[in-house]
Coordinates of N, CA and C in Angstrom, one line a residue:
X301 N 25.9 4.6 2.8 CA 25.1 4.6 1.5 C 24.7 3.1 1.3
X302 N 23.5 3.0 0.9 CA 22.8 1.8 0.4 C 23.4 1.0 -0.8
X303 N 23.0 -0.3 -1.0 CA 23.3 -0.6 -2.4 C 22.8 0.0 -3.4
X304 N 21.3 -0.2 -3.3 CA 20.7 0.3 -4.1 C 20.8 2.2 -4.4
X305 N 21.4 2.8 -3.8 CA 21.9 4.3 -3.8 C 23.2 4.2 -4.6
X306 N 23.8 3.2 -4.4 CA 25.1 3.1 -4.9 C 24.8 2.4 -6.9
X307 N 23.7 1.3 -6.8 CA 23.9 1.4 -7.8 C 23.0 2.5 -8.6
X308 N 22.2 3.4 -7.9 CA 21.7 4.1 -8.3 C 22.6 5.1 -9.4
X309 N 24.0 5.8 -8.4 CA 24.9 6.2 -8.5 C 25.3 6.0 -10.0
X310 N 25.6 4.2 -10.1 CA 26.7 4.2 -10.8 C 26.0 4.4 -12.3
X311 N 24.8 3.7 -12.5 CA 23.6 4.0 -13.4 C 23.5 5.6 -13.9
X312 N 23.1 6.5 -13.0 CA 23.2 7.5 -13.3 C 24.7 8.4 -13.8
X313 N 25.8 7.9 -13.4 CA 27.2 8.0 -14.1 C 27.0 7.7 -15.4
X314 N 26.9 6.8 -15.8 CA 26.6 6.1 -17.1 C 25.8 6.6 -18.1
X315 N 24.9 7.7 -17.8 CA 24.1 8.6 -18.7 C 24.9 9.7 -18.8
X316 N 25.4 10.4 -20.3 CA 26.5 11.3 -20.0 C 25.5 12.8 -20.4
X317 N 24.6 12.8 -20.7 CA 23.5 13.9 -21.0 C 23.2 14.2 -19.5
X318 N 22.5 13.3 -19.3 CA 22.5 13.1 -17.5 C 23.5 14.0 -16.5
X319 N 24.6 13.4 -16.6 CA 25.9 13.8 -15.8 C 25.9 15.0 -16.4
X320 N 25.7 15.8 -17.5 CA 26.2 17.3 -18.1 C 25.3 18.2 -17.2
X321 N 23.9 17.6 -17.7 CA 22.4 18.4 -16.5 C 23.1 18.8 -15.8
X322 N 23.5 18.0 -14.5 CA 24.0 17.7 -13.3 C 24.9 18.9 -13.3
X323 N 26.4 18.3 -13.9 CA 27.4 19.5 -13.3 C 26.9 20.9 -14.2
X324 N 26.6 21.3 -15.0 CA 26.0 22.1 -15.8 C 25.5 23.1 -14.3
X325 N 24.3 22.6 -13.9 CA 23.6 23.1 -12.5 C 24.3 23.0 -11.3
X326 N 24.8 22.2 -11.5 CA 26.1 22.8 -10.1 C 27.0 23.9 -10.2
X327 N 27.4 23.8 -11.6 CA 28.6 25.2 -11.7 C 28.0 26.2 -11.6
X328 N 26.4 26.7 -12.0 CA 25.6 27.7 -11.8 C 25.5 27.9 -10.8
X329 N 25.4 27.2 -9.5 CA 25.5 27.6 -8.5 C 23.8 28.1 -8.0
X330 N 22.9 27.4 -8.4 CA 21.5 27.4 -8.3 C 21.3 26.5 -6.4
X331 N 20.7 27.6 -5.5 CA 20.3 27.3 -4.0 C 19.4 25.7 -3.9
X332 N 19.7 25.1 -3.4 CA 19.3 23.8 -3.3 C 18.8 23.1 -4.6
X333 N 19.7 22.9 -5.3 CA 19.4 22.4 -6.7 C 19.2 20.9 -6.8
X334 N 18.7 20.5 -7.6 CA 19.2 18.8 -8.0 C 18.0 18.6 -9.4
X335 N 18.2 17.5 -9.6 CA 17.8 16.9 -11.3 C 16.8 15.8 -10.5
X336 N 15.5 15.6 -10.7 CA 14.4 14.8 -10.5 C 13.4 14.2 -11.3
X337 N 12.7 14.0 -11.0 CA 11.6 13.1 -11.9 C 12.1 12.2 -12.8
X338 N 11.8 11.9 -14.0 CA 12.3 11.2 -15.0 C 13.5 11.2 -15.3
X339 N 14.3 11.9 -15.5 CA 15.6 12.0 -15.8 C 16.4 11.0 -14.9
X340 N 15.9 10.9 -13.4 CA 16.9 9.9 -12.8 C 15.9 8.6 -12.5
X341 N 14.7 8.2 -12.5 CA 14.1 7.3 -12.3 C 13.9 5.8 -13.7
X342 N 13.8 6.9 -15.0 CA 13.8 6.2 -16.4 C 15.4 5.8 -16.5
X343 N 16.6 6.3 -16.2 CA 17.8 5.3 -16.9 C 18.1 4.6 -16.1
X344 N 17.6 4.4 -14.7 CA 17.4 3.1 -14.0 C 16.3 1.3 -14.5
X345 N 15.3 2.4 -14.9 CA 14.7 1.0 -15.5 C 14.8 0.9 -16.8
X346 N 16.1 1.7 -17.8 CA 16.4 1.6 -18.8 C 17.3 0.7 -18.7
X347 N 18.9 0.7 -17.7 CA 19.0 0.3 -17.7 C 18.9 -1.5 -16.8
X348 N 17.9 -1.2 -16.2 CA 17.2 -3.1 -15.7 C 16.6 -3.4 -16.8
X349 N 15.9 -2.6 -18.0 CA 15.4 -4.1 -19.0 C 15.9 -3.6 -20.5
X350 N 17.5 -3.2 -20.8 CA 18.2 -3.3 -21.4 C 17.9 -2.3 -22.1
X351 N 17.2 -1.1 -22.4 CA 17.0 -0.3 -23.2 C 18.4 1.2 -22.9
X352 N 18.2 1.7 -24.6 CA 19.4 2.9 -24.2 C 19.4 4.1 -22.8
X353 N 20.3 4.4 -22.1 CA 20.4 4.9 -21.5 C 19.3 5.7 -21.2
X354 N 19.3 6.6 -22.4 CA 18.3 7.7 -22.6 C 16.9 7.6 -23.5
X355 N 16.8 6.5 -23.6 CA 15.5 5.9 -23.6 C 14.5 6.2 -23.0
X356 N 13.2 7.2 -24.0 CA 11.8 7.7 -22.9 C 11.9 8.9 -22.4
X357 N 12.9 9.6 -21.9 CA 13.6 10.7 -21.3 C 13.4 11.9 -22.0
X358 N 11.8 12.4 -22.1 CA 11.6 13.6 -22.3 C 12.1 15.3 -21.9
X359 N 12.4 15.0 -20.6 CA 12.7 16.7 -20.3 C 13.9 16.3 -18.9
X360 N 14.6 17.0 -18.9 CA 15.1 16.9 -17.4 C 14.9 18.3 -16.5
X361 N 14.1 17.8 -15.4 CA 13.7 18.4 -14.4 C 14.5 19.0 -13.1
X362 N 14.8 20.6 -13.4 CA 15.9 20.9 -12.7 C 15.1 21.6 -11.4
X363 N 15.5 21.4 -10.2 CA 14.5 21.8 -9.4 C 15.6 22.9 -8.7
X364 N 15.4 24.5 -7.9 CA 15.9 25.0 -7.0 C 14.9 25.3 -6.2
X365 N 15.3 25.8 -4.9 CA 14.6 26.7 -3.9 C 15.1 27.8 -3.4
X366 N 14.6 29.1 -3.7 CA 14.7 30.6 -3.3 C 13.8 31.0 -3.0
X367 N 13.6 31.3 -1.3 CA 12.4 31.7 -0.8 C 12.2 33.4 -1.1
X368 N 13.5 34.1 -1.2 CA 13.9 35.3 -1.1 C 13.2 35.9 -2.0
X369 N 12.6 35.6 -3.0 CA 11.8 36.1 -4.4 C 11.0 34.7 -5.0
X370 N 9.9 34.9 -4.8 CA 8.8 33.6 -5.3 C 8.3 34.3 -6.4
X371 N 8.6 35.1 -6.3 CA 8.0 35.9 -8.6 C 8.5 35.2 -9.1
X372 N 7.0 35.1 -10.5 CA 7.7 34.3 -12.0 C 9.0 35.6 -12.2
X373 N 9.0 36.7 -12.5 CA 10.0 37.2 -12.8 C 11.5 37.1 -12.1
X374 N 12.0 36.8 -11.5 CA 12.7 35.8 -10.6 C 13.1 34.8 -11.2
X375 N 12.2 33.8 -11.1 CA 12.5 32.6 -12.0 C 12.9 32.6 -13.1
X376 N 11.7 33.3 -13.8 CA 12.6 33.2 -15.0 C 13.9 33.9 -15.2
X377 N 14.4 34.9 -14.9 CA 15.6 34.8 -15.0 C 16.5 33.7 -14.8
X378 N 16.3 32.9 -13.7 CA 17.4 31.5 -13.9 C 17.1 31.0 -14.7
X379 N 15.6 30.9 -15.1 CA 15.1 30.0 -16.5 C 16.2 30.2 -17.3
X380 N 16.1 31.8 -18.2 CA 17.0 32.3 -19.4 C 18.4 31.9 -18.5
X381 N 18.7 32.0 -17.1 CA 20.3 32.0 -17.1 C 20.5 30.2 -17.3
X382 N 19.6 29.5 -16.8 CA 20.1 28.0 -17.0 C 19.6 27.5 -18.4
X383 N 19.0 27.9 -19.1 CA 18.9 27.6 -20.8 C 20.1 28.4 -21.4
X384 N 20.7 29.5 -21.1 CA 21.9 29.8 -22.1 C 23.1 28.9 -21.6
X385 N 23.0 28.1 -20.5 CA 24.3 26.9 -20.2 C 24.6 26.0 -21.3
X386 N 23.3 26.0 -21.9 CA 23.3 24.8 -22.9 C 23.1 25.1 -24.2
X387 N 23.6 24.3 -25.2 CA 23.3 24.1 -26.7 C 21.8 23.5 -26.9
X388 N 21.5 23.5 -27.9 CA 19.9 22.7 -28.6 C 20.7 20.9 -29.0
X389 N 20.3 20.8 -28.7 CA 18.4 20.2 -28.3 C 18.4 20.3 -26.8
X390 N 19.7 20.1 -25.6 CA 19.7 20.0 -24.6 C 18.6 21.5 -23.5
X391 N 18.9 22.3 -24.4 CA 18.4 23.8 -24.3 C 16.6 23.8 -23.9
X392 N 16.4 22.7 -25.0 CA 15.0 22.7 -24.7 C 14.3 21.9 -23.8
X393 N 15.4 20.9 -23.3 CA 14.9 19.6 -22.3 C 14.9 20.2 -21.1
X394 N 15.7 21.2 -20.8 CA 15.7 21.6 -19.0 C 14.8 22.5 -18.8
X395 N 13.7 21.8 -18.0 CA 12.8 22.5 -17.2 C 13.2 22.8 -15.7
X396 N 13.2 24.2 -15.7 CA 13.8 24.4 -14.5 C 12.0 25.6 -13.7
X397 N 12.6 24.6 -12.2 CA 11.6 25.3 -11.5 C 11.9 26.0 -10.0
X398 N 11.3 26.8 -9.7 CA 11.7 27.3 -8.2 C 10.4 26.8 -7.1
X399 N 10.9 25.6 -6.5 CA 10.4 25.1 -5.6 C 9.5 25.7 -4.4
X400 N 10.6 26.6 -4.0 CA 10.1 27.6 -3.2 C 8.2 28.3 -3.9
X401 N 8.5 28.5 -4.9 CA 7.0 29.1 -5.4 C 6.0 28.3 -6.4
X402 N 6.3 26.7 -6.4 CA 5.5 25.8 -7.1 C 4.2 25.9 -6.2
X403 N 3.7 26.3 -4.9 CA 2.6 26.1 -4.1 C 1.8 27.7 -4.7
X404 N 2.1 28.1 -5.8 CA 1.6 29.6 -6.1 C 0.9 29.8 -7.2
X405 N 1.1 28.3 -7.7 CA 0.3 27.8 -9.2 C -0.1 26.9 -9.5
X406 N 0.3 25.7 -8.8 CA 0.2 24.1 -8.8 C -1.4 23.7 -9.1
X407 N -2.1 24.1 -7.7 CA -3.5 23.7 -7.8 C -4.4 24.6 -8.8
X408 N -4.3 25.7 -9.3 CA -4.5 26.0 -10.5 C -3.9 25.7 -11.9
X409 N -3.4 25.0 -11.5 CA -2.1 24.4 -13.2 C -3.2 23.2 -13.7
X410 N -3.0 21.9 -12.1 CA -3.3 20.8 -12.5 C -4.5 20.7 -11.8
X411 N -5.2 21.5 -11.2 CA -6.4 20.8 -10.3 C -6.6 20.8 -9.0
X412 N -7.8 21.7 -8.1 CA -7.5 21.8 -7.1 C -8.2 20.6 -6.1
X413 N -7.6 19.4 -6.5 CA -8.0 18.3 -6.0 C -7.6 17.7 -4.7
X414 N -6.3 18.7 -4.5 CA -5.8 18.8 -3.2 C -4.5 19.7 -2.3
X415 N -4.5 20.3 -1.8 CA -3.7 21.1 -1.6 C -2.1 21.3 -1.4
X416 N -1.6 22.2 -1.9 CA 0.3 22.1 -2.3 C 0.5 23.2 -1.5
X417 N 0.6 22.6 -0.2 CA 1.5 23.9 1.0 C 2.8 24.3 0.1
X418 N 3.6 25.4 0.6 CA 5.1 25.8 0.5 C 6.0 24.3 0.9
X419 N 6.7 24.3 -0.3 CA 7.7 23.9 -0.1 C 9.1 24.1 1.1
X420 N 9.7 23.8 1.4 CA 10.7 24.3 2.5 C 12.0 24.1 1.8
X421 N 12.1 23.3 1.1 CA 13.1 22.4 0.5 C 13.0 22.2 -0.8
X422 N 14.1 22.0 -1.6 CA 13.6 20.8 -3.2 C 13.5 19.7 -3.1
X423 N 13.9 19.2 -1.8 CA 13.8 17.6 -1.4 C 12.3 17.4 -1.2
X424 N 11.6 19.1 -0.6 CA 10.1 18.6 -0.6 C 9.1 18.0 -1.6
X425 N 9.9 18.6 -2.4 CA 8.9 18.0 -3.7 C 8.8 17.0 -3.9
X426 N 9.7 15.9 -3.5 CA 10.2 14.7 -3.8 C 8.5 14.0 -3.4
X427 N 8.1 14.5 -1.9 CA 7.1 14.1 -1.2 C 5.6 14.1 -1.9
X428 N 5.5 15.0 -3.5 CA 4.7 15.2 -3.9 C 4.3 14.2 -5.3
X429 N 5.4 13.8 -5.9 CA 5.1 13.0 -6.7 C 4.3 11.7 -6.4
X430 N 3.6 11.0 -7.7 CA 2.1 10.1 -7.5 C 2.5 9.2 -7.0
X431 N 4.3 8.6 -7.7 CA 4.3 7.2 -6.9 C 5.6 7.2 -6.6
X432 N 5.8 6.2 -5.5 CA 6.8 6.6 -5.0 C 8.1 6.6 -5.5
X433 N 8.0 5.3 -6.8 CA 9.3 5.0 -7.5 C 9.9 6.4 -8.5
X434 N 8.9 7.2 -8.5 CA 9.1 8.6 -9.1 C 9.8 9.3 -8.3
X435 N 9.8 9.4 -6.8 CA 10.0 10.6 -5.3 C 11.9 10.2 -5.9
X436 N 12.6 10.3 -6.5 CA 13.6 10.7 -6.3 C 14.7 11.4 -7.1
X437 N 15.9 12.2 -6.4 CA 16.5 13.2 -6.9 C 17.8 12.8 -6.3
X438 N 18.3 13.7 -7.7 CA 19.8 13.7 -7.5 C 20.8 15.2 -7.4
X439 N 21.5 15.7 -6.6 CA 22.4 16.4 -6.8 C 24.1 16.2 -6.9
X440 N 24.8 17.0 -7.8 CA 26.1 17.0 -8.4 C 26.7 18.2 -6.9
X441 N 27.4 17.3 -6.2 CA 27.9 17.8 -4.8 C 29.5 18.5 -5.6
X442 N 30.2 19.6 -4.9 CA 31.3 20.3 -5.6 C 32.6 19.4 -5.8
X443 N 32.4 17.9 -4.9 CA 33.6 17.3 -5.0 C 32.9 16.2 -6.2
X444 N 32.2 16.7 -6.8 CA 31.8 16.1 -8.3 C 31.2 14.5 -7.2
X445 N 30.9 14.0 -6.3 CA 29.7 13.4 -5.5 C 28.7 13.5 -6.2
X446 N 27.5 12.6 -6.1 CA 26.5 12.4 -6.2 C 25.5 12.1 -5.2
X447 N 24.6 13.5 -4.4 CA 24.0 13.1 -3.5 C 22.1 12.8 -4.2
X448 N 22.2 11.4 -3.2 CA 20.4 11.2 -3.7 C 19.4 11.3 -2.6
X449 N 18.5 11.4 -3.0 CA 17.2 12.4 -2.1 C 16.3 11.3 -3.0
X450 N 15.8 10.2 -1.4 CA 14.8 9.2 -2.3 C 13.6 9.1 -0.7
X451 N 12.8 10.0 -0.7 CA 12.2 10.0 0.6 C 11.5 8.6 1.2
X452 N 11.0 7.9 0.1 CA 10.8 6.5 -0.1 C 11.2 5.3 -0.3
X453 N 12.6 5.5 -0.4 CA 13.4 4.9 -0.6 C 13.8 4.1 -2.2
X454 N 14.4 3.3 -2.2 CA 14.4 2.9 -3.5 C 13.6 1.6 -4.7
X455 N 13.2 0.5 -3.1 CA 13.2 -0.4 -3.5 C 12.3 -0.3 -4.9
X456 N 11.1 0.2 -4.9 CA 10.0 0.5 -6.2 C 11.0 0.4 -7.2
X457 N 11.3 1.8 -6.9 CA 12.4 1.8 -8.4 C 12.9 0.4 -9.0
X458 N 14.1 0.1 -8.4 CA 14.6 -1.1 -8.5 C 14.1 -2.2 -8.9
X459 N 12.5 -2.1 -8.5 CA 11.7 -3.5 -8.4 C 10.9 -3.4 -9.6
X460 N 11.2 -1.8 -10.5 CA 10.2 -1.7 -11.6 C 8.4 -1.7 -11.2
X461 N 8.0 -1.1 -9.9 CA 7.3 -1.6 -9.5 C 6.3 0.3 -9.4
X462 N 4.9 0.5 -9.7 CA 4.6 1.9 -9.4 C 3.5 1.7 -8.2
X463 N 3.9 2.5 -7.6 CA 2.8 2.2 -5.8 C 2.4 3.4 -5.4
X464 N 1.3 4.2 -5.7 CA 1.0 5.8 -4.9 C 2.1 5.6 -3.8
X465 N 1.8 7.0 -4.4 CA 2.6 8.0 -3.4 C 1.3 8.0 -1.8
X466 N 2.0 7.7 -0.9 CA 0.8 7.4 0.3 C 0.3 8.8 1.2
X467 N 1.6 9.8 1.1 CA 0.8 11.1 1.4 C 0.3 12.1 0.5
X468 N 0.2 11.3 -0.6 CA -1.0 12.1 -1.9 C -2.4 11.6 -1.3
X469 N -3.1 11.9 -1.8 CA -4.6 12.2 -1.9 C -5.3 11.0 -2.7
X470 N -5.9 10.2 -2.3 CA -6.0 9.0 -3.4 C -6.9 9.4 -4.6
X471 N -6.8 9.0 -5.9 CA -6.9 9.0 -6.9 C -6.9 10.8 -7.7
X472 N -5.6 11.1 -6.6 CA -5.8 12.5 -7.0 C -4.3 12.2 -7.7
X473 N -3.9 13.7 -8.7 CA -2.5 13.4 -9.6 C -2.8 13.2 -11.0
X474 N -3.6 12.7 -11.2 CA -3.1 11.4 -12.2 C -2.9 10.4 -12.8
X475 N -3.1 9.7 -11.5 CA -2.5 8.3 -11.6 C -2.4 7.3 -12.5
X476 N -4.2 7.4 -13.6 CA -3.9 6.6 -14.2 C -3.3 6.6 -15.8
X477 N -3.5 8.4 -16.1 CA -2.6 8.6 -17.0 C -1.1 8.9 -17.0
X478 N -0.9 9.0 -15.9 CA 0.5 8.6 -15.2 C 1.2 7.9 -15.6
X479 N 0.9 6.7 -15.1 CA 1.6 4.8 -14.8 C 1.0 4.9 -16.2
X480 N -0.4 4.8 -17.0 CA -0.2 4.3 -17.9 C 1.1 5.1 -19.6
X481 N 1.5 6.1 -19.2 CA 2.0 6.6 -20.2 C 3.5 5.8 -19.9
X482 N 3.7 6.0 -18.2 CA 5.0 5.1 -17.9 C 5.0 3.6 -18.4
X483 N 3.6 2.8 -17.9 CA 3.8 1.1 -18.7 C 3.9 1.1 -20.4
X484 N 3.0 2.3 -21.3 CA 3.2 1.9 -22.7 C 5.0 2.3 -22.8
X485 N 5.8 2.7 -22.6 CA 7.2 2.6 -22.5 C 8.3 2.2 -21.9
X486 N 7.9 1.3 -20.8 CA 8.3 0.0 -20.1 C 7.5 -0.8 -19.6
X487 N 6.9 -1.7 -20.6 CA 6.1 -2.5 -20.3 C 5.8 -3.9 -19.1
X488 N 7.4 -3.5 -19.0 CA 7.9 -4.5 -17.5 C 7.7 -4.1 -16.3
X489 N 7.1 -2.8 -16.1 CA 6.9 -2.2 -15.2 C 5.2 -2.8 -14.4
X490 N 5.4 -2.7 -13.1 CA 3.6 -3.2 -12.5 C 3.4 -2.1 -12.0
X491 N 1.9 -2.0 -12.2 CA 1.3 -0.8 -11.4 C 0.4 -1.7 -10.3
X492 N 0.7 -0.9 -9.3 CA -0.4 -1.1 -8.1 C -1.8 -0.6 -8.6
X493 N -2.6 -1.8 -8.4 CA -4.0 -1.4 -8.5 C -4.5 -1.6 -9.6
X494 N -3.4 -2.1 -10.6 CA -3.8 -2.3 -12.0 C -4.1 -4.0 -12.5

């Protein structure tokens, strides 16, 4: 394990809303699970430029993959099963998705500016976000572990730093409403290209 994995680790320990997500979705017992996007990349640069843990941390993003049934009706049932895990306000923050069938709505959600094969994995997704300091995920392993899924590795993160994502599609995503909704809430943050 890396440093920067390790202190990714200890950072994300330190969020206890965070940590509940986490084993919450593990005790469920959801097929390739883990917590992504914001939820683990924001209390890293909350905590590098001193802000609360949970600072900025709109939704936490629960990801599985079940190829076996790609129906909304499918999903949602885990939806309703992993929102009755929790109490309010927590109830409304987990957005839970099935990986397996995000390529079945995506380019009609956000734009068919370029195309979202099947996922294989929830680690695949990691490959789809805009920048890279965003591409990483965490799972709560049964010996209460913490495995991370950072396809890109860490340094961005760490360095407070936003860099497209290099197998996206250029100026496709988002980007610059992206990074800029991320800089007006960590201003310490550099965007590439900006």
């Amino acid at each position: 394990m890396s440093d920067l994995e390790t202190r990714l680790i200890d950072i994300i320990r330190g969020v206890p809303t965070t940590m509940q997500v986490l084993k919450v979705v593990r005790d469920l017992g959801l097929p390739d699970a883990m917590i992504f996007s914001g939820a683990i990349y924001q209390p890293v640069w909350n905590h590098l430029t001193g802000r609360a843990p949970d600072y900025g941390i709109k939704d936490y993003d629960v990801a599985y993959h079940d190829a076996s049934d790609t129906s909304y009706e499918a999903e949602d049932v885990v939806i309703r099963r992993v929102a009755a895990a929790f109490e309010p306000p927590l109830r409304e923050l987990v957005e839970v998705r099935n990986q397996a069938r995000v390529h079945l709505w995506f380019e009609q959600r956000f734009g068919a500016d370029e195309p979202y094969p099947p996922l294989e994995t929830s680690a695949d997704a990691l490959k789809r976000f805009v920048a890279t300091a965003f591409c990483v995920g965490v799972r709560m392993e049964a010996d209460d572990s913490l495995s991370v899924f950072a396809p890109f590795g860490l340094d961005d993160l760490f360095a407070l730093h936003l860099r497209p994502n290099p197998l996206r599609v250029k100026g496709a995503g988002g980007w610059a409403r992206t990074t800029g909704s991320a800089k007006a809430r960590w201003p310490e943050i550099t965007v590439e290209g900006n």
